[in-house]
Structures are given as C-alpha cells and as structure tokens.
Coordinates of C-alpha atoms and ligand atoms in Angstrom, one line a residue:
M681 CA 95.9 136.4 23.9
I682 CA 93.6 139.3 24.1
E683 CA 93.8 141.6 21.1
P684 CA 94.2 145.3 22.1
G685 CA 90.8 147.0 21.9
L686 CA 88.8 143.8 22.7
S687 CA 87.2 143.3 26.0
A688 CA 88.3 140.2 27.8
S689 CA 84.8 138.6 27.7
F690 CA 84.5 139.2 23.9
A691 CA 88.0 137.9 23.2
Q692 CA 87.2 134.7 25.2
A693 CA 84.2 134.1 23.1
V694 CA 86.2 134.3 19.9
P695 CA 87.9 131.0 18.9
S696 CA 91.6 131.1 18.1
A697 CA 92.9 130.7 14.6
A698 CA 93.8 127.1 15.3
E699 CA 90.3 126.5 16.8
R700 CA 88.8 128.1 13.8
A701 CA 90.9 126.0 11.4
A702 CA 89.9 122.8 13.3
A703 CA 86.3 123.8 13.1
G704 CA 86.6 124.4 9.4
I705 CA 85.7 128.0 9.5
S706 CA 87.4 130.0 6.8
G707 CA 86.1 133.5 7.9
R708 CA 89.0 135.6 6.6
R709 CA 86.9 138.7 7.2
A710 CA 86.4 137.6 10.8
H711 CA 90.2 137.7 11.4
R712 CA 90.3 141.3 10.2
R713 CA 87.2 142.7 11.8
R714 CA 87.0 144.3 15.2
P715 CA 83.7 144.0 17.1
R716 CA 81.6 147.0 16.4
A717 CA 80.3 149.3 19.0
N718 CA 76.8 147.8 18.8
L719 CA 78.1 144.4 20.0
A720 CA 76.9 145.3 23.4
P721 CA 74.2 143.0 24.7
S722 CA 70.8 144.3 23.6
R723 CA 67.2 143.2 24.1
L724 CA 68.0 140.3 21.8
G725 CA 70.8 139.2 24.1
A726 CA 74.5 139.3 23.1
P727 CA 74.9 139.5 19.4
I728 CA 76.8 136.8 17.6
S729 CA 80.2 138.0 16.7
P730 CA 81.5 137.6 13.2
T731 CA 83.8 134.8 14.3
T732 CA 81.5 133.0 16.5
A733 CA 78.5 133.1 14.1
P734 CA 79.4 130.1 11.9
M735 CA 79.8 127.9 15.0
A736 CA 76.7 129.1 16.7
L737 CA 74.9 128.6 13.4
G738 CA 75.7 125.0 13.5
L739 CA 78.6 124.8 11.1
P740 CA 81.3 122.3 12.0
G741 CA 82.2 122.6 15.6
G742 CA 78.8 123.9 16.6
R743 CA 75.5 122.1 17.4
A744 CA 73.9 119.9 14.8
M745 CA 72.5 121.4 11.7
K746 CA 68.8 121.8 11.5
R747 CA 66.6 123.2 8.7
R748 CA 66.7 126.9 9.1
I749 CA 65.2 130.1 7.6
A750 CA 66.2 133.7 8.1
I751 CA 64.1 136.9 8.7
N752 CA 65.1 140.4 7.9
T753 CA 63.5 143.8 7.8
G754 CA 64.2 146.3 5.0
G755 CA 63.9 150.1 4.7
G756 CA 62.4 152.3 7.4
D757 CA 60.7 151.0 10.4
A758 CA 56.9 150.7 10.7
P759 CA 54.7 150.0 13.8
G760 CA 54.0 146.3 13.8
L761 CA 57.4 145.1 12.6
N762 CA 58.1 143.3 15.9
A763 CA 54.7 141.6 15.8
V764 CA 55.5 140.2 12.4
I765 CA 58.9 139.0 13.6
R766 CA 57.2 137.3 16.6
A767 CA 54.4 135.6 14.6
A768 CA 56.7 134.5 11.8
T769 CA 59.2 133.1 14.3
L770 CA 56.7 131.2 16.4
S771 CA 55.0 129.7 13.3
A772 CA 58.4 128.7 11.7
L773 CA 59.6 127.1 15.0
E774 CA 56.4 125.1 15.1
L775 CA 57.1 123.8 11.6
G776 CA 60.4 122.6 12.9
F777 CA 62.7 125.3 11.5
D778 CA 65.4 127.2 13.4
V779 CA 64.9 130.8 12.8
W780 CA 67.6 133.4 12.5
G781 CA 67.3 137.2 12.3
I782 CA 69.7 139.1 10.1
R783 CA 70.4 142.4 11.6
R784 CA 70.2 145.7 9.6
G785 CA 68.6 144.3 6.4
Y786 CA 71.2 142.3 4.4
E787 CA 74.1 144.1 5.9
G788 CA 74.3 141.7 8.8
L789 CA 75.0 138.9 6.3
F790 CA 78.3 140.4 5.5
D791 CA 79.6 140.7 9.0
G792 CA 77.9 137.8 10.7
D793 CA 75.5 140.0 12.6
F794 CA 72.8 137.5 13.3
V795 CA 70.6 136.6 16.2
E796 CA 68.8 133.3 16.8
L797 CA 65.1 134.0 17.1
T798 CA 64.0 131.7 19.9
R799 CA 60.6 131.7 21.7
E800 CA 62.3 133.5 24.5
R801 CA 63.8 136.2 22.2
V802 CA 60.5 137.1 20.6
R803 CA 58.5 137.1 23.9
G804 CA 56.7 140.4 24.8
I805 CA 57.5 142.3 21.6
T806 CA 54.1 142.4 19.9
H807 CA 53.3 145.9 21.2
L808 CA 56.7 147.4 20.7
G809 CA 57.5 150.0 18.0
G810 CA 60.8 149.9 16.0
T811 CA 62.4 146.6 15.1
I812 CA 64.4 144.2 17.3
L813 CA 66.5 143.4 14.1
G814 CA 67.5 147.0 13.4
A815 CA 66.5 148.9 10.3
A816 CA 68.6 148.7 7.1
S817 CA 71.0 151.6 6.6
R818 CA 71.8 153.2 3.2
F819 CA 73.8 150.0 2.4
D820 CA 72.9 149.0 -1.1
P821 CA 73.2 145.2 -1.5
L822 CA 73.0 145.5 -5.3
R823 CA 75.9 147.9 -5.7
A824 CA 79.1 146.5 -7.1
A825 CA 81.5 145.4 -4.3
S826 CA 84.8 147.3 -4.0
D827 CA 86.6 144.5 -5.8
G828 CA 84.3 144.9 -8.8
G829 CA 82.3 141.8 -8.0
S830 CA 78.6 141.8 -7.3
R831 CA 77.4 142.2 -3.8
A832 CA 74.4 140.2 -4.8
A833 CA 76.6 137.2 -5.5
G834 CA 78.2 137.7 -2.0
I835 CA 74.8 137.8 -0.4
V836 CA 73.6 134.6 -2.1
A837 CA 76.9 132.9 -1.2
A838 CA 76.7 134.0 2.4
F839 CA 73.1 132.9 2.6
R840 CA 73.8 129.5 1.3
E841 CA 76.9 129.1 3.4
R842 CA 74.8 129.7 6.5
G843 CA 72.4 127.0 5.4
F844 CA 69.4 129.2 5.1
E845 CA 66.7 127.4 3.1
G846 CA 64.5 130.5 2.8
L847 CA 64.0 134.1 3.8
I848 CA 61.1 136.1 5.2
A849 CA 61.7 139.6 4.0
I850 CA 59.6 142.3 5.7
G851 CA 59.7 145.5 3.7
G852 CA 58.2 148.0 1.3
D853 CA 58.3 148.1 -2.5
G854 CA 62.1 148.7 -2.5
S855 CA 62.7 145.6 -0.3
M856 CA 60.5 143.5 -2.6
R857 CA 62.5 144.8 -5.7
L858 CA 65.7 143.9 -3.9
A859 CA 64.4 140.5 -2.9
R860 CA 63.3 139.7 -6.4
A861 CA 66.7 140.7 -7.8
L862 CA 68.5 138.5 -5.2
V863 CA 66.2 135.6 -6.0
E864 CA 67.1 136.1 -9.7
A865 CA 70.8 136.0 -8.6
G866 CA 70.2 132.7 -6.8
L867 CA 68.9 133.4 -3.4
P868 CA 66.6 130.6 -2.0
P869 CA 62.9 131.3 -1.9
V870 CA 61.7 134.5 -0.3
M871 CA 58.4 135.2 1.2
G872 CA 57.8 139.0 1.5
V873 CA 55.6 140.7 4.1
P874 CA 54.5 144.2 3.0
K875 CA 55.5 146.9 5.4
T876 CA 55.1 150.6 5.2
I877 CA 53.1 153.3 6.9
D878 CA 52.6 154.8 3.4
N879 CA 50.2 151.9 2.4
D880 CA 51.5 152.0 -1.2
V881 CA 52.7 148.4 -1.7
A882 CA 51.0 146.8 -4.8
G883 CA 49.6 143.3 -4.4
T884 CA 48.0 144.0 -1.0
D885 CA 45.0 146.1 -0.1
T886 CA 46.8 147.3 3.1
T887 CA 50.1 147.3 4.9
F888 CA 50.7 147.2 8.7
G889 CA 51.9 150.5 10.1
F890 CA 49.4 152.5 8.1
D891 CA 46.6 152.4 10.7
T892 CA 48.9 153.6 13.4
A893 CA 50.2 156.4 11.2
V894 CA 46.7 157.5 10.4
A895 CA 45.7 157.4 14.0
I896 CA 48.6 159.6 15.1
A897 CA 48.1 162.1 12.2
T898 CA 44.3 162.3 13.0
E899 CA 45.0 163.0 16.6
A900 CA 47.5 165.7 15.6
L901 CA 44.8 167.3 13.3
D902 CA 42.3 167.2 16.2
R903 CA 44.8 169.1 18.4
I904 CA 45.7 171.6 15.6
H905 CA 42.1 172.4 15.1
T906 CA 41.7 174.0 18.6
T907 CA 44.8 176.1 18.2
A908 CA 44.0 177.1 14.6
E909 CA 40.5 178.1 15.7
A910 CA 41.8 180.1 18.7
H911 CA 44.1 182.2 16.4
D912 CA 42.0 182.3 13.2
R913 CA 44.9 180.8 11.4
V914 CA 45.6 178.6 8.4
M915 CA 47.6 175.6 9.5
V916 CA 49.4 173.5 6.9
V917 CA 50.3 170.0 8.1
E918 CA 52.7 167.8 6.1
V919 CA 52.5 164.0 6.5
M920 CA 54.6 161.2 5.1
G921 CA 53.7 159.7 1.8
R922 CA 56.5 160.0 -0.8
T923 CA 54.6 158.5 -3.8
A924 CA 51.1 158.0 -2.5
G925 CA 48.7 160.1 -0.5
W926 CA 47.0 157.5 1.6
I927 CA 48.0 158.9 5.0
A928 CA 47.0 162.5 3.9
T929 CA 43.7 161.4 2.5
A930 CA 42.7 159.1 5.4
A931 CA 43.8 161.4 8.2
G932 CA 42.5 164.4 6.3
L933 CA 39.1 162.8 6.1
A934 CA 39.1 161.5 9.7
G935 CA 40.6 164.7 11.1
S936 CA 38.2 167.1 9.2
A937 CA 40.7 168.9 7.1
D938 CA 39.5 171.6 4.7
A939 CA 41.9 170.7 1.9
I940 CA 44.0 167.7 1.1
L941 CA 46.9 167.8 -1.4
I942 CA 48.2 164.5 -2.6
P943 CA 50.6 163.4 -5.4
E944 CA 47.8 161.5 -7.2
I945 CA 45.7 164.7 -7.8
P946 CA 47.4 167.7 -9.6
F947 CA 46.4 170.8 -7.6
D948 CA 46.2 174.5 -8.1
L949 CA 46.4 176.6 -4.9
R950 CA 43.8 179.0 -6.3
A951 CA 41.1 176.4 -5.4
V952 CA 42.5 176.1 -1.9
V953 CA 42.6 179.9 -1.6
E954 CA 38.9 180.0 -2.7
K955 CA 38.0 177.3 -0.1
I956 CA 39.7 179.4 2.7
A957 CA 37.9 182.5 1.5
R958 CA 34.5 180.8 1.6
R959 CA 35.1 179.5 5.1
D960 CA 36.0 183.1 6.2
E961 CA 32.8 184.4 4.7
V962 CA 30.7 182.0 6.8
G963 CA 32.6 182.8 10.0
R964 CA 35.0 179.8 9.9
R965 CA 38.1 181.9 10.1
F966 CA 40.6 179.1 10.4
S967 CA 41.5 176.3 7.9
I968 CA 43.5 173.1 8.1
I969 CA 45.3 171.9 5.0
V970 CA 46.9 168.4 4.9
V971 CA 49.8 167.9 2.5
A972 CA 51.4 164.6 1.5
E973 CA 55.2 165.0 1.4
G974 CA 55.1 163.7 -2.2
A975 CA 52.8 166.5 -3.3
A976 CA 54.5 169.6 -1.8
S977 CA 56.2 170.8 1.3
A978 CA 54.1 172.3 4.0
E979 CA 56.4 175.2 4.3
A980 CA 56.1 176.2 0.6
V981 CA 52.3 175.8 0.6
A982 CA 52.0 177.9 3.8
R983 CA 54.2 180.6 2.4
E984 CA 52.1 180.8 -0.8
L985 CA 48.8 180.7 1.1
A986 CA 49.9 183.4 3.5
E987 CA 50.8 185.6 0.5
R988 CA 47.6 185.0 -1.4
T989 CA 45.1 185.1 1.5
G990 CA 46.9 187.6 3.8
K991 CA 46.0 185.3 6.7
D992 CA 48.3 184.3 9.6
T993 CA 49.6 180.9 8.5
R994 CA 51.8 178.3 10.1
S995 CA 53.2 175.0 8.8
L996 CA 54.4 171.8 10.6
V997 CA 55.8 168.5 9.5
L998 CA 54.6 165.4 11.4
G999 CA 57.3 163.3 9.7
H1000 CA 58.8 160.4 11.7
L1001 CA 56.4 160.9 14.5
L1002 CA 54.0 158.8 12.4
R1003 CA 56.4 155.9 12.4
G1004 CA 57.3 155.8 16.0
G1005 CA 55.7 154.2 19.1
H1006 CA 53.3 151.4 19.7
P1007 CA 51.2 149.9 16.8
T1008 CA 47.4 150.1 17.1
A1009 CA 45.5 147.0 17.9
R1010 CA 44.5 146.7 14.2
D1011 CA 48.1 146.9 13.0
R1012 CA 49.1 144.3 15.6
M1013 CA 46.4 142.0 14.4
L1014 CA 47.4 142.5 10.7
A1015 CA 51.1 142.1 11.5
L1016 CA 50.6 138.9 13.5
E1017 CA 48.4 137.4 10.8
L1018 CA 50.7 138.4 8.0
G1019 CA 53.8 137.0 9.9
T1020 CA 52.0 133.7 10.5
H1021 CA 50.8 133.5 7.0
A1022 CA 54.3 134.2 5.6
A1023 CA 56.0 131.5 7.7
L1024 CA 53.3 128.9 6.8
E1025 CA 53.5 129.7 3.1
L1026 CA 57.3 129.7 3.0
G1027 CA 57.3 126.3 4.9
R1028 CA 54.8 124.9 2.4
R1029 CA 56.9 126.0 -0.6
L1030 CA 60.1 124.8 0.9
D1031 CA 58.5 121.4 1.5
G1032 CA 57.3 121.4 -2.1
A1033 CA 60.8 122.2 -3.3
R1034 CA 62.1 119.2 -1.4
A1035 CA 59.5 117.1 -3.1
G1036 CA 60.8 118.3 -6.4
Q1037 CA 58.4 121.2 -7.1
P1038 CA 59.9 124.5 -8.4
A1039 CA 60.9 126.7 -5.4
T1040 CA 59.0 129.9 -5.8
S1041 CA 59.0 133.2 -4.0
G1042 CA 56.1 135.6 -3.3
M1043 CA 54.6 138.2 -1.0
V1044 CA 51.8 137.7 1.4
G1045 CA 49.0 140.3 1.7
V1046 CA 45.3 140.9 2.0
Q1047 CA 43.2 141.2 -1.1
D1048 CA 39.4 141.6 -0.9
G1049 CA 39.4 140.6 2.7
H1050 CA 41.3 137.4 2.3
F1051 CA 45.0 136.6 2.9
S1052 CA 46.7 136.1 -0.4
V1053 CA 50.1 135.5 -2.0
V1054 CA 51.3 137.4 -5.1
D1055 CA 54.4 137.0 -7.2
L1056 CA 57.2 139.3 -6.1
T1057 CA 57.0 141.0 -9.5
V1058 CA 53.8 142.7 -8.5
P1059 CA 55.2 144.8 -5.6
A1060 CA 58.5 145.1 -7.3
T1061 CA 57.1 146.8 -10.4
Q1062 CA 54.0 148.7 -9.3
I1063 CA 53.0 151.2 -6.7
R1064 CA 49.5 151.3 -5.1
R1065 CA 48.2 154.9 -5.3
V1066 CA 45.1 156.5 -4.0
P1067 CA 42.4 156.2 -6.8
A1068 CA 41.5 159.8 -7.6
T1069 CA 37.9 158.6 -8.2
G1070 CA 37.8 156.1 -5.4
S1071 CA 35.4 156.1 -2.5
L1072 CA 37.8 157.7 0.0
V1073 CA 38.4 160.8 -2.2
S1074 CA 34.8 160.8 -3.2
A1075 CA 33.6 160.8 0.4
A1076 CA 36.0 163.7 1.2
R1077 CA 34.8 165.7 -1.7
H1078 CA 31.1 165.2 -0.7
L1079 CA 32.1 166.6 2.7
G1080 CA 33.4 169.7 1.0
I1081 CA 37.1 169.0 1.4
A1082 CA 39.1 170.5 -1.4
F1083 CA 41.8 168.6 -3.3
G1084 CA 42.9 171.7 -5.3
D1085 CA 41.6 170.5 -8.7
E1086 CA 38.1 172.1 -8.3
P1087 CA 36.9 174.5 -10.9
R1088 CA 36.4 178.2 -10.0
G1089 CA 33.3 178.8 -7.9
A1090 CA 33.1 175.2 -6.7
F1091 CA 32.8 176.2 -3.0
A1092 CA 30.4 179.1 -3.6
S1093 CA 27.4 177.3 -2.1
R1094 CA 29.1 175.6 0.8
Ligands
F6P1316 O1 58.7 154.8 3.0 C1 58.1 155.3 4.1 C2 58.5 156.7 4.5 O2 57.7 156.9 5.6 C3 58.2 157.7 3.4 O3 56.9 158.3 3.4 C4 59.2 158.8 3.8 O4 59.5 159.6 2.7 C5 60.4 157.9 4.2 O5 59.8 156.8 4.8 C6 61.3 158.6 5.1 O6 62.3 157.7 5.5 P1 63.7 158.1 6.2 O7 63.7 159.6 6.4 O8 63.7 157.3 7.4 O9 64.7 157.6 5.2

C-alpha cells in the first residue's frame, strides 16, 4: 500500500514491514520517517532512503558484506572538497574497500542518508566547488539526545551497525575536535583531511581551499584599486578569517593593500590614519585596507576612518564569495594528494589493526614540503595563526603595508 504523501516510485522502493522483519532490519526510526524533500535524485543519483539503506549497505537481504569505510565532510564547504572525495574514494576502492559517503556531516548517519561512492559517482567532480555530500548543518553530534542519552553513543552505534571499519573525515579544527571526541567514545579509526579556506588548522602547513580564496580576494582587490583610485576613496575590504588572518595577509600582500588588519596583531587605527595621510601627501589619494573578519568589521573600520580622515570611504564584505566556485589548480592538486594519502594511510592502519596492532586515528597534512600524519590531538587543541614576525608579515612591512601597530611617524619617510 502506498502511504499518503509518498510517491509511488519511492513507496515501491521501501520494503514492507514483513520484508523488513524477514531481512532482519529493525529500523524503528525508518517506520516513522517520511522521505525528506531532498530525496529527489541528485548528481549522486537517488539517495538511499532510511528504510532501504541497511539492505543496500549489505545487511541481511542485501548483497554480500565487504570491508567498507565511510567519508564525510564537516563544517562549511571549501573549494577542493570534491577533489578530496574523488581521490579518497578511488584509492580506497583500489585497496578493496566499499566506500560510502555520509551526507550532511554525521547527520546522515541518523536518518540513513548515505550514498555509495562508486567510480561512476565520483567521476568528473575534481573541478567542482561545493561538496557532493552536502555540508554539515548546525546539527551538534555531541549534544545530548532528546531522551537524555548521548548522541555520540548513537553515532558510534550507527557506525558500527553499518559495518564501517573506518572514516575519512574532511574538515577544519571543529571537525577534528569532533572526530577525536567520537573516537574516544568508540568510533573506529578516523583519518582526518584538513579543510578550510582560513588555513588555520594546526598540524599542516596548508589547507586546500586557501589558495582559491586568496586568488579570489586578490582579484577583488585588483578591481577595487581602479575604482578607489578613480574616486580618491578609502576602500575597506573584509575577508573571511575568524581566528586567523591568513587570507587577509596573503591577499593584502598580493593585492597591494595599504593596510592589513588581522586578529594576530593588535592594531590602533591611528597608525592606519597616518598611513592614509602620508599617501595623500605624495599624491596617492586613495587607500585600500584589508580586514580579517576576526579583527574587526569592515563597516566599523570604514566609519571610523571616514570620521578621522574626512575622506570618502566605502566598505565591502567578500564573505562567502571566497568559498564558492572552482578550486584553483593548486588546490585541486593538494586536495587530490591529501585524499589519496588519507585513504592509503587509513587502509594501512586498518590492516595493522586486523593484524593486532592498536587502531589509531590521525590527520594527514603537509609539513615542511612532505605529506605527514599527526595525531588528532594536534588540530583538535591548537589553531595555526599567522606568525606576527614571520616572513609573510615581514615582507608586507618592508613594502610599506601598515598593520596598525606602527609607532607614530613610522610612515613619514615613505
Ligand atoms: O571556517 C571558515 C569560515 O570561512 C570562517 O572564516 C567564517 O567565519 C565561516 O567559515 C563562516 O561560515 P558560515 O557563515 O558558512 O557558517
């Protein structure tokens, strides 16, 4: 019988209660749930419904059980995510694993929202922005469940029930903290892949998505230059970077900003006002100020500068523009290498565990030009900030770019 509200084709795909019982599928939740609106076929093909998932995953009644791992993506998207998914999938398939994508972070675990990642499904996605697995929502997997129990325990149970031997978790520091907590709660080994345009994950010298974000921000600054110069204006440009000013510093340097304000360097706008005044004196009547969102809002800085300099000032926020669209070639390469590396390392550790070695988790990355693996504790407990005395900041300072911490008169001779 077709339940009201279900399409005929969907209802036909759902086994009856008797069929479910015969197949040994408990799935109480599955009885209650209606298909969500996003169950429409997507680029990934038709999603597996909550009720069909256990069968399709090879539980009783489905095809034979094979070693399998899962992949998920946590937090916001970053250009290169799909390249990681493709590379990790192809490498894991080569090792003999079945690979399943969990949609929307860990949330898909709760409602059976999985997709099998076959060669076919990951074809032609290297250059695509976004993520074919969907980004995690505000769902907090560590919050207590409504019945007072721990959601972490539910995740671990669901994971084991599905027969996943390990997880490739692609995400930023928050995702690595979460992965570590879940491993402590009993999740099988996790291999993290650092992802964020902010470039602030500890345990790796760089993250995929950063290069693309810097390229977009730099192009924006190039464009803003011409209009700022035409109008003799001060333009204040805000870029992403909640806790670290990597994008602001790199794009500010590449895009010839006049001042860069980042969370790592406490600033006083008097130094920026002085910089603008010196530029005016030498006939450069426009100025470009780049602000990392974690340092200040462009709007507040623009208001203050307009008041103090009396100049026509405008602000703009580049925001999510920096996260959208195609990854650069460099980000694709990094993402493909990290994805491959993560699958091979996870496979190696899972084989070791089968041979009696302790099953350990970690995060792949790049350190001193080499691919590396660090304990999950590193990204889970630290943030990688822009070194205030490092070469990037130092080069910018030598070019006369202000960071707002300069003493009075610092720009007099420039
Ligand atoms: O973590 C990356 C980041 O780009 C931060 O710089 C920014 O604050 C955040 O994502 C914004 O994320 P959303 O608005 O999508 O939650």
